[in-house]
Short mmCIF file of C-alpha atoms and ligand atoms in Angstrom, two decimals:
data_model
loop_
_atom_site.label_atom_id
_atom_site.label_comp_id
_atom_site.label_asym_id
_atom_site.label_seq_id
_atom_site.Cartn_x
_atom_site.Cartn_y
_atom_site.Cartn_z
CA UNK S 19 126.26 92.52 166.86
CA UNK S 20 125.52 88.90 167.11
CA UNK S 21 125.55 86.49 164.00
CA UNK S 22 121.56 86.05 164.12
CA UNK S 23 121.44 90.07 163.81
CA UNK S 24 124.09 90.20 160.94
CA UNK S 25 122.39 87.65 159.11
CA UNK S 26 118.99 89.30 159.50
CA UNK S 27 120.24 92.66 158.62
CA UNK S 28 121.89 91.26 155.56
CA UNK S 29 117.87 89.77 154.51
CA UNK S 30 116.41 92.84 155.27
CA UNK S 31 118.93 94.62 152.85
CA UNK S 32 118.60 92.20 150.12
CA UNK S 33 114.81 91.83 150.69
CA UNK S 34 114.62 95.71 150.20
CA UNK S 35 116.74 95.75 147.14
CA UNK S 36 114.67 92.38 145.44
CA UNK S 37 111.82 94.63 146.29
CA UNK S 38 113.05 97.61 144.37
CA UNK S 39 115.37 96.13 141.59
CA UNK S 40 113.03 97.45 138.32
CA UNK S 41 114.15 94.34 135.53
CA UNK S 42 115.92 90.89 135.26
CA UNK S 43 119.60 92.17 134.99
CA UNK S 44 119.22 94.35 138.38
CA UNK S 45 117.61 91.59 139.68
CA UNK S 46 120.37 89.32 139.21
CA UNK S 47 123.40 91.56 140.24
CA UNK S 48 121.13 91.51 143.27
CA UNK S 49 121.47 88.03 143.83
CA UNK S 50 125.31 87.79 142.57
CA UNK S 51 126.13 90.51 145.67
CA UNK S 52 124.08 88.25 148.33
CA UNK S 53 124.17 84.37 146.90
CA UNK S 54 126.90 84.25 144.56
CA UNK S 55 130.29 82.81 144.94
CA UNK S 56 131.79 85.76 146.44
CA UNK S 57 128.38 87.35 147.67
CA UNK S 58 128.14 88.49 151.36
CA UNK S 59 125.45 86.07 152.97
CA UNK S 60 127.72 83.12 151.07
CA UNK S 61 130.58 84.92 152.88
CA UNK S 62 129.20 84.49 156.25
CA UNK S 63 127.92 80.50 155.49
CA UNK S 64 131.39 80.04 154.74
CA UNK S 65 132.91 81.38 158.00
CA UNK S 66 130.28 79.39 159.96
CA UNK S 67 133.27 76.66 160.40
CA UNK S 68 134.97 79.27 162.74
CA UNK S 69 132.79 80.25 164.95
CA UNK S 70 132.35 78.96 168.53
CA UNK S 71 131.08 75.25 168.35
CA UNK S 72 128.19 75.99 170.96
CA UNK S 73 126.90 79.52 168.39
CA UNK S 74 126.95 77.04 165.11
CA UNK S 75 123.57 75.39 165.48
CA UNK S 76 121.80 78.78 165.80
CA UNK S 77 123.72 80.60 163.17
CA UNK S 78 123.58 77.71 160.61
CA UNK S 79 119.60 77.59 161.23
CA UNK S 80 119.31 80.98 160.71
CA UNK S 81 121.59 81.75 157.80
CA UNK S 82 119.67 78.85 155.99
CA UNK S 83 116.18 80.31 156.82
CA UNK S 84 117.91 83.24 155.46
CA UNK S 85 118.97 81.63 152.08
CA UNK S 86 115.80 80.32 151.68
CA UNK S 87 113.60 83.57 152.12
CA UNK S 88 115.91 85.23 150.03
CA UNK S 89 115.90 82.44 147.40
CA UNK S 90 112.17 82.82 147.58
CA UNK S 91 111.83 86.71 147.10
CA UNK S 92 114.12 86.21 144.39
CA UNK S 93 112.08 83.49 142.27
CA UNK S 94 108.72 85.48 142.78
CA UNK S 95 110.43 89.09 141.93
CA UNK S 96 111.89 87.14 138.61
CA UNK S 97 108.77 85.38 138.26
CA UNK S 98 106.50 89.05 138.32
CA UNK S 99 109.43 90.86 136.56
CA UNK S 100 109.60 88.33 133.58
CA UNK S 101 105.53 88.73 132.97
CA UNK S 102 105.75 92.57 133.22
CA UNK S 103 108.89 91.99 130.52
CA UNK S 104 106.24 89.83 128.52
CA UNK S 105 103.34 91.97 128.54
CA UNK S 106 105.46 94.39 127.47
CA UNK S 107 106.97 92.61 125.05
CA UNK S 108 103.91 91.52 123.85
CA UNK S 109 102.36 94.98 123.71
CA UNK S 110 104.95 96.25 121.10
CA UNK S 111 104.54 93.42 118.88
CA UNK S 112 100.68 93.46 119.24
CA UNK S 113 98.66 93.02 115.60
CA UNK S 114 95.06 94.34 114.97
CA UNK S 115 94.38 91.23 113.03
CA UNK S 116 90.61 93.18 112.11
CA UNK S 117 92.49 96.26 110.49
CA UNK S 118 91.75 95.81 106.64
CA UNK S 119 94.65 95.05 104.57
CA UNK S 120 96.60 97.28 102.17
CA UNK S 121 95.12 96.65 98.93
CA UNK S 122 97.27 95.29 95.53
CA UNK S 123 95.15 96.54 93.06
CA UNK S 124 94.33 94.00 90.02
CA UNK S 125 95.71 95.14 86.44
CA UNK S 126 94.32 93.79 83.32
CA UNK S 127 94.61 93.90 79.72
CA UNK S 128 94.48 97.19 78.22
CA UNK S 129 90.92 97.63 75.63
CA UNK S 130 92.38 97.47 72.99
CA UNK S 131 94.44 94.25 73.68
CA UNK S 132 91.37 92.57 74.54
CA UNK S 133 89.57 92.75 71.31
CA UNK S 134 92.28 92.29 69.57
CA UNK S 135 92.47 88.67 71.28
CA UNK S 136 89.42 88.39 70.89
CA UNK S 137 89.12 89.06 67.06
CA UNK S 138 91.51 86.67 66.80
CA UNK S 139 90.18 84.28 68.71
CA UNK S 140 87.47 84.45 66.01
CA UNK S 141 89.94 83.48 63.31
CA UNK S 142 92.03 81.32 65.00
CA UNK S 143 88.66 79.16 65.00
CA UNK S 144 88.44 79.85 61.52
CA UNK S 145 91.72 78.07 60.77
CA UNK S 146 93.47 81.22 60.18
CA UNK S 147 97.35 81.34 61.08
CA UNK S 148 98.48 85.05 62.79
CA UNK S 149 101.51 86.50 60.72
CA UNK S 150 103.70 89.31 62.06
CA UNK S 151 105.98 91.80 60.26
CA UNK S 152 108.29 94.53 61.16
CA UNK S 153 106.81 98.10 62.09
CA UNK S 154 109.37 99.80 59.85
CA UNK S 155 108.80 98.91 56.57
CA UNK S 156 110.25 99.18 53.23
CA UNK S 157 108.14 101.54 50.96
CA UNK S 158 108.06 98.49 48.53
CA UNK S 159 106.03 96.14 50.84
CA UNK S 160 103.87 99.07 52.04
CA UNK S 161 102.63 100.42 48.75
CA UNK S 162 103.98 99.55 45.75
CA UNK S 163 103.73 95.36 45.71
CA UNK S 164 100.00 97.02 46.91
CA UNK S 165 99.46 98.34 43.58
CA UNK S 166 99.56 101.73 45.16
CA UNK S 167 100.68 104.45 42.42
CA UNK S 168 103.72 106.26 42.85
CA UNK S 169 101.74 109.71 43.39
CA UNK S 170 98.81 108.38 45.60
CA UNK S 171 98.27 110.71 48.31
CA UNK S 172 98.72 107.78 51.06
CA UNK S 173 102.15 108.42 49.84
CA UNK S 174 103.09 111.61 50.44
CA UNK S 175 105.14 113.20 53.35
CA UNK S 176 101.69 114.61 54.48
CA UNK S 177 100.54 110.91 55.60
CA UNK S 178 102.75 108.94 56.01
CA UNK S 179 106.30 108.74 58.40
CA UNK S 180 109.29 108.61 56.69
CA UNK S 181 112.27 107.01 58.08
CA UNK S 182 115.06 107.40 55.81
CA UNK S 183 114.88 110.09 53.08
CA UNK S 184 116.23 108.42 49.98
CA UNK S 185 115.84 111.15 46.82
CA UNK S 186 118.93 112.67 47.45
CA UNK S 187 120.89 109.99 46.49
CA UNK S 188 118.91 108.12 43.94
CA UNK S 189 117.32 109.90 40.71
CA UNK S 190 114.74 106.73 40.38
CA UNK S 191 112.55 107.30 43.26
CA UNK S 192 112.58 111.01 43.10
CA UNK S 193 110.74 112.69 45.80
CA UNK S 194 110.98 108.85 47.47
CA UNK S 195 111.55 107.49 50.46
CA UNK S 196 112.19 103.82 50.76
CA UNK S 197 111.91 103.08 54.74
CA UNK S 198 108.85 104.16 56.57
CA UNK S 199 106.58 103.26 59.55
CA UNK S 200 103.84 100.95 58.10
CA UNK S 201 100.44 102.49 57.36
CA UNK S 202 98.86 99.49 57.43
CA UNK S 203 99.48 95.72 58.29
CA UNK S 204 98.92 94.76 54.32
CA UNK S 205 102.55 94.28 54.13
CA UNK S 206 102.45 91.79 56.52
CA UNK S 207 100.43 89.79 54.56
CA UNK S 208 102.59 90.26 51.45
CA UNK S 209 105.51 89.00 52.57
CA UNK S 210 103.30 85.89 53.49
CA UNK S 211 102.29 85.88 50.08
CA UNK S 212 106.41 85.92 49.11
CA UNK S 213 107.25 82.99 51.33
CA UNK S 214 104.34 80.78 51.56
CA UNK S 215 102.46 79.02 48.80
CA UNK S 216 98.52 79.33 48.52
CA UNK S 217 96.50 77.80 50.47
CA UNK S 218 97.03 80.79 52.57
CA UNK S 219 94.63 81.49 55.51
CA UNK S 220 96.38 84.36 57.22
CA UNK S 221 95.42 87.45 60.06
CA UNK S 222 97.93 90.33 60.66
CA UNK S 223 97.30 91.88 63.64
CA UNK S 224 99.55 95.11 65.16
CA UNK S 225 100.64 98.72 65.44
CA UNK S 226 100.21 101.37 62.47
CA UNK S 227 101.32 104.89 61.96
CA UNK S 228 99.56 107.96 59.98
CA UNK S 229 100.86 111.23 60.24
CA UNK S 230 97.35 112.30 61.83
CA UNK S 231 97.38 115.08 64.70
CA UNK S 232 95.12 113.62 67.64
CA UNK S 233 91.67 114.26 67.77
CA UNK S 234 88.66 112.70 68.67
CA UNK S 235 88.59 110.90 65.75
CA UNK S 236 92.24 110.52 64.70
CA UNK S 237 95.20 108.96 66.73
CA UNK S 238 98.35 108.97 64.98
CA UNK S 239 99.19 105.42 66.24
CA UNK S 240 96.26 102.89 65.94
CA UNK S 241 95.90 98.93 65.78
CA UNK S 242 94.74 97.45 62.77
CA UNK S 243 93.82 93.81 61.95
CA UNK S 244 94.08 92.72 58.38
CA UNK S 245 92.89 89.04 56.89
CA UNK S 246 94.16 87.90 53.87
CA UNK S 247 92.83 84.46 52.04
CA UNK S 248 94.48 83.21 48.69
CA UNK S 249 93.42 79.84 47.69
CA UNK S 250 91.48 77.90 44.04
CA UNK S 251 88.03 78.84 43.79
CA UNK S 252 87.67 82.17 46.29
CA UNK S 253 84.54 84.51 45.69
CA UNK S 254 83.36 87.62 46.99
CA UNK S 255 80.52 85.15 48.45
CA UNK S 256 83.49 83.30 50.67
CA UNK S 257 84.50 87.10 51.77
CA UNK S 258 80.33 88.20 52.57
CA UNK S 259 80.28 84.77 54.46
CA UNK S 260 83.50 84.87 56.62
CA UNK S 261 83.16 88.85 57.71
CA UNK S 262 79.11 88.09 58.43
CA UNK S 263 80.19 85.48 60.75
CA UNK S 264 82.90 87.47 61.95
CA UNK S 265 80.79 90.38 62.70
CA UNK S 266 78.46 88.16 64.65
CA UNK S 267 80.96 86.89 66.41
CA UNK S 268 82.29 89.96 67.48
CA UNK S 269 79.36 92.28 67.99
CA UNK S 270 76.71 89.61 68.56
CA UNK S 271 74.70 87.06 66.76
CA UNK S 272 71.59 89.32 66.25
CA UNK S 273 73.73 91.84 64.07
CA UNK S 274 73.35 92.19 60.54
CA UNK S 275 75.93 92.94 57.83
CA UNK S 276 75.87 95.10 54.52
CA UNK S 277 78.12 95.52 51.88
CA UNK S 278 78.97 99.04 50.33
CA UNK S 279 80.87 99.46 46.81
CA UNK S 280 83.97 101.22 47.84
CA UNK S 281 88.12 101.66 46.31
CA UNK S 282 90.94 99.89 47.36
CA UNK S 283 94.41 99.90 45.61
CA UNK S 284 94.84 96.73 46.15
CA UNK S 285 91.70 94.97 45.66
CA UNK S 286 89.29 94.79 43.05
CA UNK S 287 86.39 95.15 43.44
CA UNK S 288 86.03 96.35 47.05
CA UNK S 289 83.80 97.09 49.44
CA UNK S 290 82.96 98.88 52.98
CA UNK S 291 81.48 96.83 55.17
CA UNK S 292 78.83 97.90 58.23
CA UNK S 293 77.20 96.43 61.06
CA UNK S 294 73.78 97.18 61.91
CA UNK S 295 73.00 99.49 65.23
CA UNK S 296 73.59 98.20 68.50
CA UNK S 297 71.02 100.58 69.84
CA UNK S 298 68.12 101.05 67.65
CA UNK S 299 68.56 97.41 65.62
CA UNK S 300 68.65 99.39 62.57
CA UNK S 301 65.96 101.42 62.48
CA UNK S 302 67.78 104.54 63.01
CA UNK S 303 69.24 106.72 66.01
CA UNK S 304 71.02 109.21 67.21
CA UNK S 305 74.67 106.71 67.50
CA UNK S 306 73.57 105.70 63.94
CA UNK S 307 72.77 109.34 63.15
CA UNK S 308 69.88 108.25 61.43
CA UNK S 309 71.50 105.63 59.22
CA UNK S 310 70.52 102.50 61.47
CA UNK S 311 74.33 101.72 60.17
CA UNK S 312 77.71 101.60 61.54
CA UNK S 313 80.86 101.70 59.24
CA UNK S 314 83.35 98.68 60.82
CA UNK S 315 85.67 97.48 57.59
CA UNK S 316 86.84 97.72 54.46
CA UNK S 317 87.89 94.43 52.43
CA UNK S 318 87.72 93.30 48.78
CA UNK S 319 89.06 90.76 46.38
CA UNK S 320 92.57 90.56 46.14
CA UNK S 321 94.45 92.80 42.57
CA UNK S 322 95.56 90.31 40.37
CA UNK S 323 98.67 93.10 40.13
CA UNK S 324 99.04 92.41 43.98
CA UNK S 325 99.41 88.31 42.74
CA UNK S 326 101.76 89.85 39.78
CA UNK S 327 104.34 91.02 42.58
CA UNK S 328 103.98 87.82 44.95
CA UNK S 329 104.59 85.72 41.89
CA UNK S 330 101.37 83.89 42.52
CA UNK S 331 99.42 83.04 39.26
CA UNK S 332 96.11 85.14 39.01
CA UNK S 333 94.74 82.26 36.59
CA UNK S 334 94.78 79.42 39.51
CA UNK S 335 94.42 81.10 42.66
CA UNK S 336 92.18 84.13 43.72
CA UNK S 337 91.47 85.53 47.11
CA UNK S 338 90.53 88.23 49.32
CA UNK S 339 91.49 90.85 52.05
CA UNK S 340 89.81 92.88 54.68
CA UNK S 341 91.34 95.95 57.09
CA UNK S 342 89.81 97.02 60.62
CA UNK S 343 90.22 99.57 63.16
CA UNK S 344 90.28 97.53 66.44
CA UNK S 345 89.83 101.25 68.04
CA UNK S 346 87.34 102.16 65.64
CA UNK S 347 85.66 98.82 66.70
CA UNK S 348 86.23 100.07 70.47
CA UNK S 349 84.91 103.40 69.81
CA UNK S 350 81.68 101.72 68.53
CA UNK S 351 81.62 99.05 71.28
CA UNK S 352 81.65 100.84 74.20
CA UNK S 353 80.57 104.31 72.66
CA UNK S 354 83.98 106.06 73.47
CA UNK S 355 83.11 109.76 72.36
CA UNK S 356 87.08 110.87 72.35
CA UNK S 357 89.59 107.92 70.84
CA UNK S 358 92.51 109.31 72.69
CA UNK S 359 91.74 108.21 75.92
CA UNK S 360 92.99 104.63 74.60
CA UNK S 361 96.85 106.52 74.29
CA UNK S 362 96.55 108.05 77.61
CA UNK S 363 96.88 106.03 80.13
CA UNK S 364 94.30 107.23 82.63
CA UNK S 365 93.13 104.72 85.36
CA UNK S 366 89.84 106.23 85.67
CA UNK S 367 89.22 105.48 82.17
CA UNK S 368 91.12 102.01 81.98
CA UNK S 369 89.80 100.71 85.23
CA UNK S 370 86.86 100.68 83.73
CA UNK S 371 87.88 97.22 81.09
C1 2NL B 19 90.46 99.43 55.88
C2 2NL B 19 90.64 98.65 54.64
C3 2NL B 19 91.74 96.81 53.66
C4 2NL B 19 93.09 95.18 52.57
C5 2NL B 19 92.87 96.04 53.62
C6 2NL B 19 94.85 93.79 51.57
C7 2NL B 19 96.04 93.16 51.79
C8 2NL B 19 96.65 92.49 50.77
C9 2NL B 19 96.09 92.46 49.54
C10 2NL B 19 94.91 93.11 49.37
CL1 2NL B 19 98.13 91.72 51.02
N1 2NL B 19 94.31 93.78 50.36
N2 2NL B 19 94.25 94.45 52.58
C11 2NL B 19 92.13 95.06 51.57
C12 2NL B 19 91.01 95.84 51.61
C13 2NL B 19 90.80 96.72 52.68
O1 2NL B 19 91.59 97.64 54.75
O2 2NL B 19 89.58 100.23 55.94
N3 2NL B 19 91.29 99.22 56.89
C14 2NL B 19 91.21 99.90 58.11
#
C-alpha cells in the first residue's frame, strides 16, 4: 500500500471514530491515538525523513492535508459535543423562576400579650413605673400584709396552690402554708410599697394561679394587671378619673364608666368598675344581657392596715388600687365565647390576632 493510501486510510479511521466518539473524554483519547506524541498519523510524519527523497513531497502534502482535516473534525466534534454537554448541563440546573415560593409564615404576639402592652402603654403615659415580682410567693405578701384574714376562703387549699405545706412543722400557722403560687399581682405592689417611699405610681402586670378547673369562664392560669398609687392628697375622685381615662383609652373614647359599691380586703371602700356596651351603647343587648353594662375591674382605696404592714403612715399618705382580667378584657373585646382557647395554642384561633 502506498504512503498516500496509508495516510488516507488512517483519516478515514479517525474521521469515523470523531464521528462516533459520544463526549469530550472519548473525543480526546481519539485524538491522543491519531495526533498525540506517540499517536499513529504523528508516527508516520515522523518517518517521512526515511522515505525515498523523490515520494517526500507527495507524502508530506498529504499527511498535512491529513492533519489538518483531522484537526478540523476534531474542533467542530468538540465544538457540537461541548454545547450538547451545556444544554445538558443547563437542563439539570434549570429554575422555574414563576413557581411561587415556599411561604415563612409571619408569627405575632399572642392576644393576650398585646393588650397587655397595650394597657400599659396607657400607664406608661400616665407616668406609671411597671414593677415585677416572683410567681411563687410567700403567703405573707399574698394575703396577710393584704389584710386578708387568716380563714378567708381565698385562702384555703380549695383556691389557692400551695407550694410548700408548712403546718406540720409549725403550731402558729396551723392548717398554713407559707409558699404558694400568687393569686394575684397585689403582692407585687407590696413589696414596692416595702422598698420604695411614696410618691409611688406603680402597674404590676403578669401570670396568676387559682385552683379553678377550665371552663368557659374559668382558666386556672390567667394574666392580671394591678395599679397601685400612694401619694399626699389621693381621693376616690383621682381613682374615678385615672380608670375613666383608662377605660377610654382602652375600649374607646365614646365609652362610659360606672362605679359599683363592692368588698375588697384590702381596700376600703371599694368598688367594681364597668364599661358601657360596645354593641348597643348602653341601652341594653343581648352581650350586655340586658344590662347595657359590662363588668371590667375592681379597685378601691388603699386599707390603712395594708399602710400598717408597709410601714407607710396612713395620716400623710393615702392611695388607691385597681385589679383586671386582661382575658376577661379579651373575652369582652373580641367576644371570645370559650376563654380557653387563649391556653391552647390553636393557629386557627391565634392567626386570627
Ligand atoms: C379584681 C380586683 C383589685 C387591688 C386589686 C390592691 C393592691 C394593693 C393594695 C390594695 Cl398593694 N389593693 N389591689 C385592689 C382592689 C381590687 O383587684 O377584680 N381583680 C381582677
Amino acid at each position: 500500500m502506498s504512503i498516500t493510501e496509508q495516510l488516507h486510510q488512517q483519516r478515514d479511521a479517525a474521521l469515523t471514530q470523531i464521528a462516533s466518539a459520544g463526549d469530550l473524554a472519548t473525543l480526546e483519547s481519539v485524538r491522543v491515538a491519531y495526533l498525540g506524541k506517540k499517536g499513529s498519523l504523528t508516527a508516520v510524519l515522523r518517518g517521512l525523513g526515511s522515505l525515498p527523497p523523490e515520494e517526500r513531497p507527495l507524502a508530506g502534502k498529504v499527511s498535512n492535508e491529513v492533519r489538518v482535516a483531522l484537526e478540523a473534525a476534531l474542533e467542530a466534534r468538540r465544538a457540537e459535543l461541548s454545547s450538547v454537554a451545556l444544554k445538558a448541563r443547563i437542563g439539570a440546573e434549570a429554575l422555574d423562576v414563576t413557581l411561587p415560593g415556599r411561604s415563612r409564615p409571619v408569627g405575632s404576639r399572642h392576644l393576650i400579650e398585646q393588650i397587655r402592652a397595650e394597657v400599659v402603654d396607657v400607664f406608661l403615659g400616665l407616668g406609671y413605673q411597671i414593677a415585677e415580682g416572683p410567681e411563687v410567693e410567700l403567703d405573707y405578701y399574698n394575703f396577710t400584709a393584704l389584710n386578708t384574714p387568716p380563714d378567708h376562703p381565698a385562702r384555703s387549699l380549695q383556691d389557692t396552690f400551695y407550694v410548700r405545706d408548712l403546718s406540720g412543722e409549725r403550731s402558729d400557722i396551723a392548717g398554713e402554708s407559707d409558699v404558694l403560687l400568687r393569686t394575684h399581682t397585689s403582692p407585687v405592689q407590696v413589696r414596692v410599697m416595702e422598698s420604695q417611699k411614696p410618691p409611688i405610681y406603680a402597674l404590676a402586670p403578669g401570670k396568676v394561679y387559682r385552683r379553678d378547673i377550665a371552663d368557659p369562664s374559668h382558666l386556672p392560669q390567667f394574666t392580671q394587671i394591678e395599679g397601685l398609687v400612694v401619694d399626699e392628697g389621693i381621693t376616690f375622685a383621682d381613682l374615678k378619673g385615672t380608670l375613666d381615662h383608662a377605660c377610654k383609652a382602652i375600649f374607646g373614647p365614646d365609652r362610659r364608666t360606672r362605679f359599683r359599691p363592692h368588698f375588697f380586703p384590702f381596700t376600703e371602700p371599694s368598688a367594681e368598675v364597668d364599661v358601657s356596651c360596645g354593641i348597643c351603647a348602653g341601652s341594653g343587648c343581648r352581650f350586655c344581657k340586658g344590662t347595657g353594662w359590662l363588668e371590667i375591674l375592681g379597685c378601691g382605696m388603699v386599707d390603712p392596715n395594708v399602710f400598717g404592714y408597709v410601714g407607710i403612715d396612713p395620716e400623710r399618705y393615702s392611695g388607691f388600687a385597681f385589679g383586671m382580667g386582661v382575658e376577661r378584657i379579651a373575652a369582652l373585646k373580641y367576644d371570645l365565647p370559650d376563654l380557653r382557647v387563649l391556653l391552647e395554642g390553636d393557629m386557627r384561633f391565634l392567626r386570627q390576632f
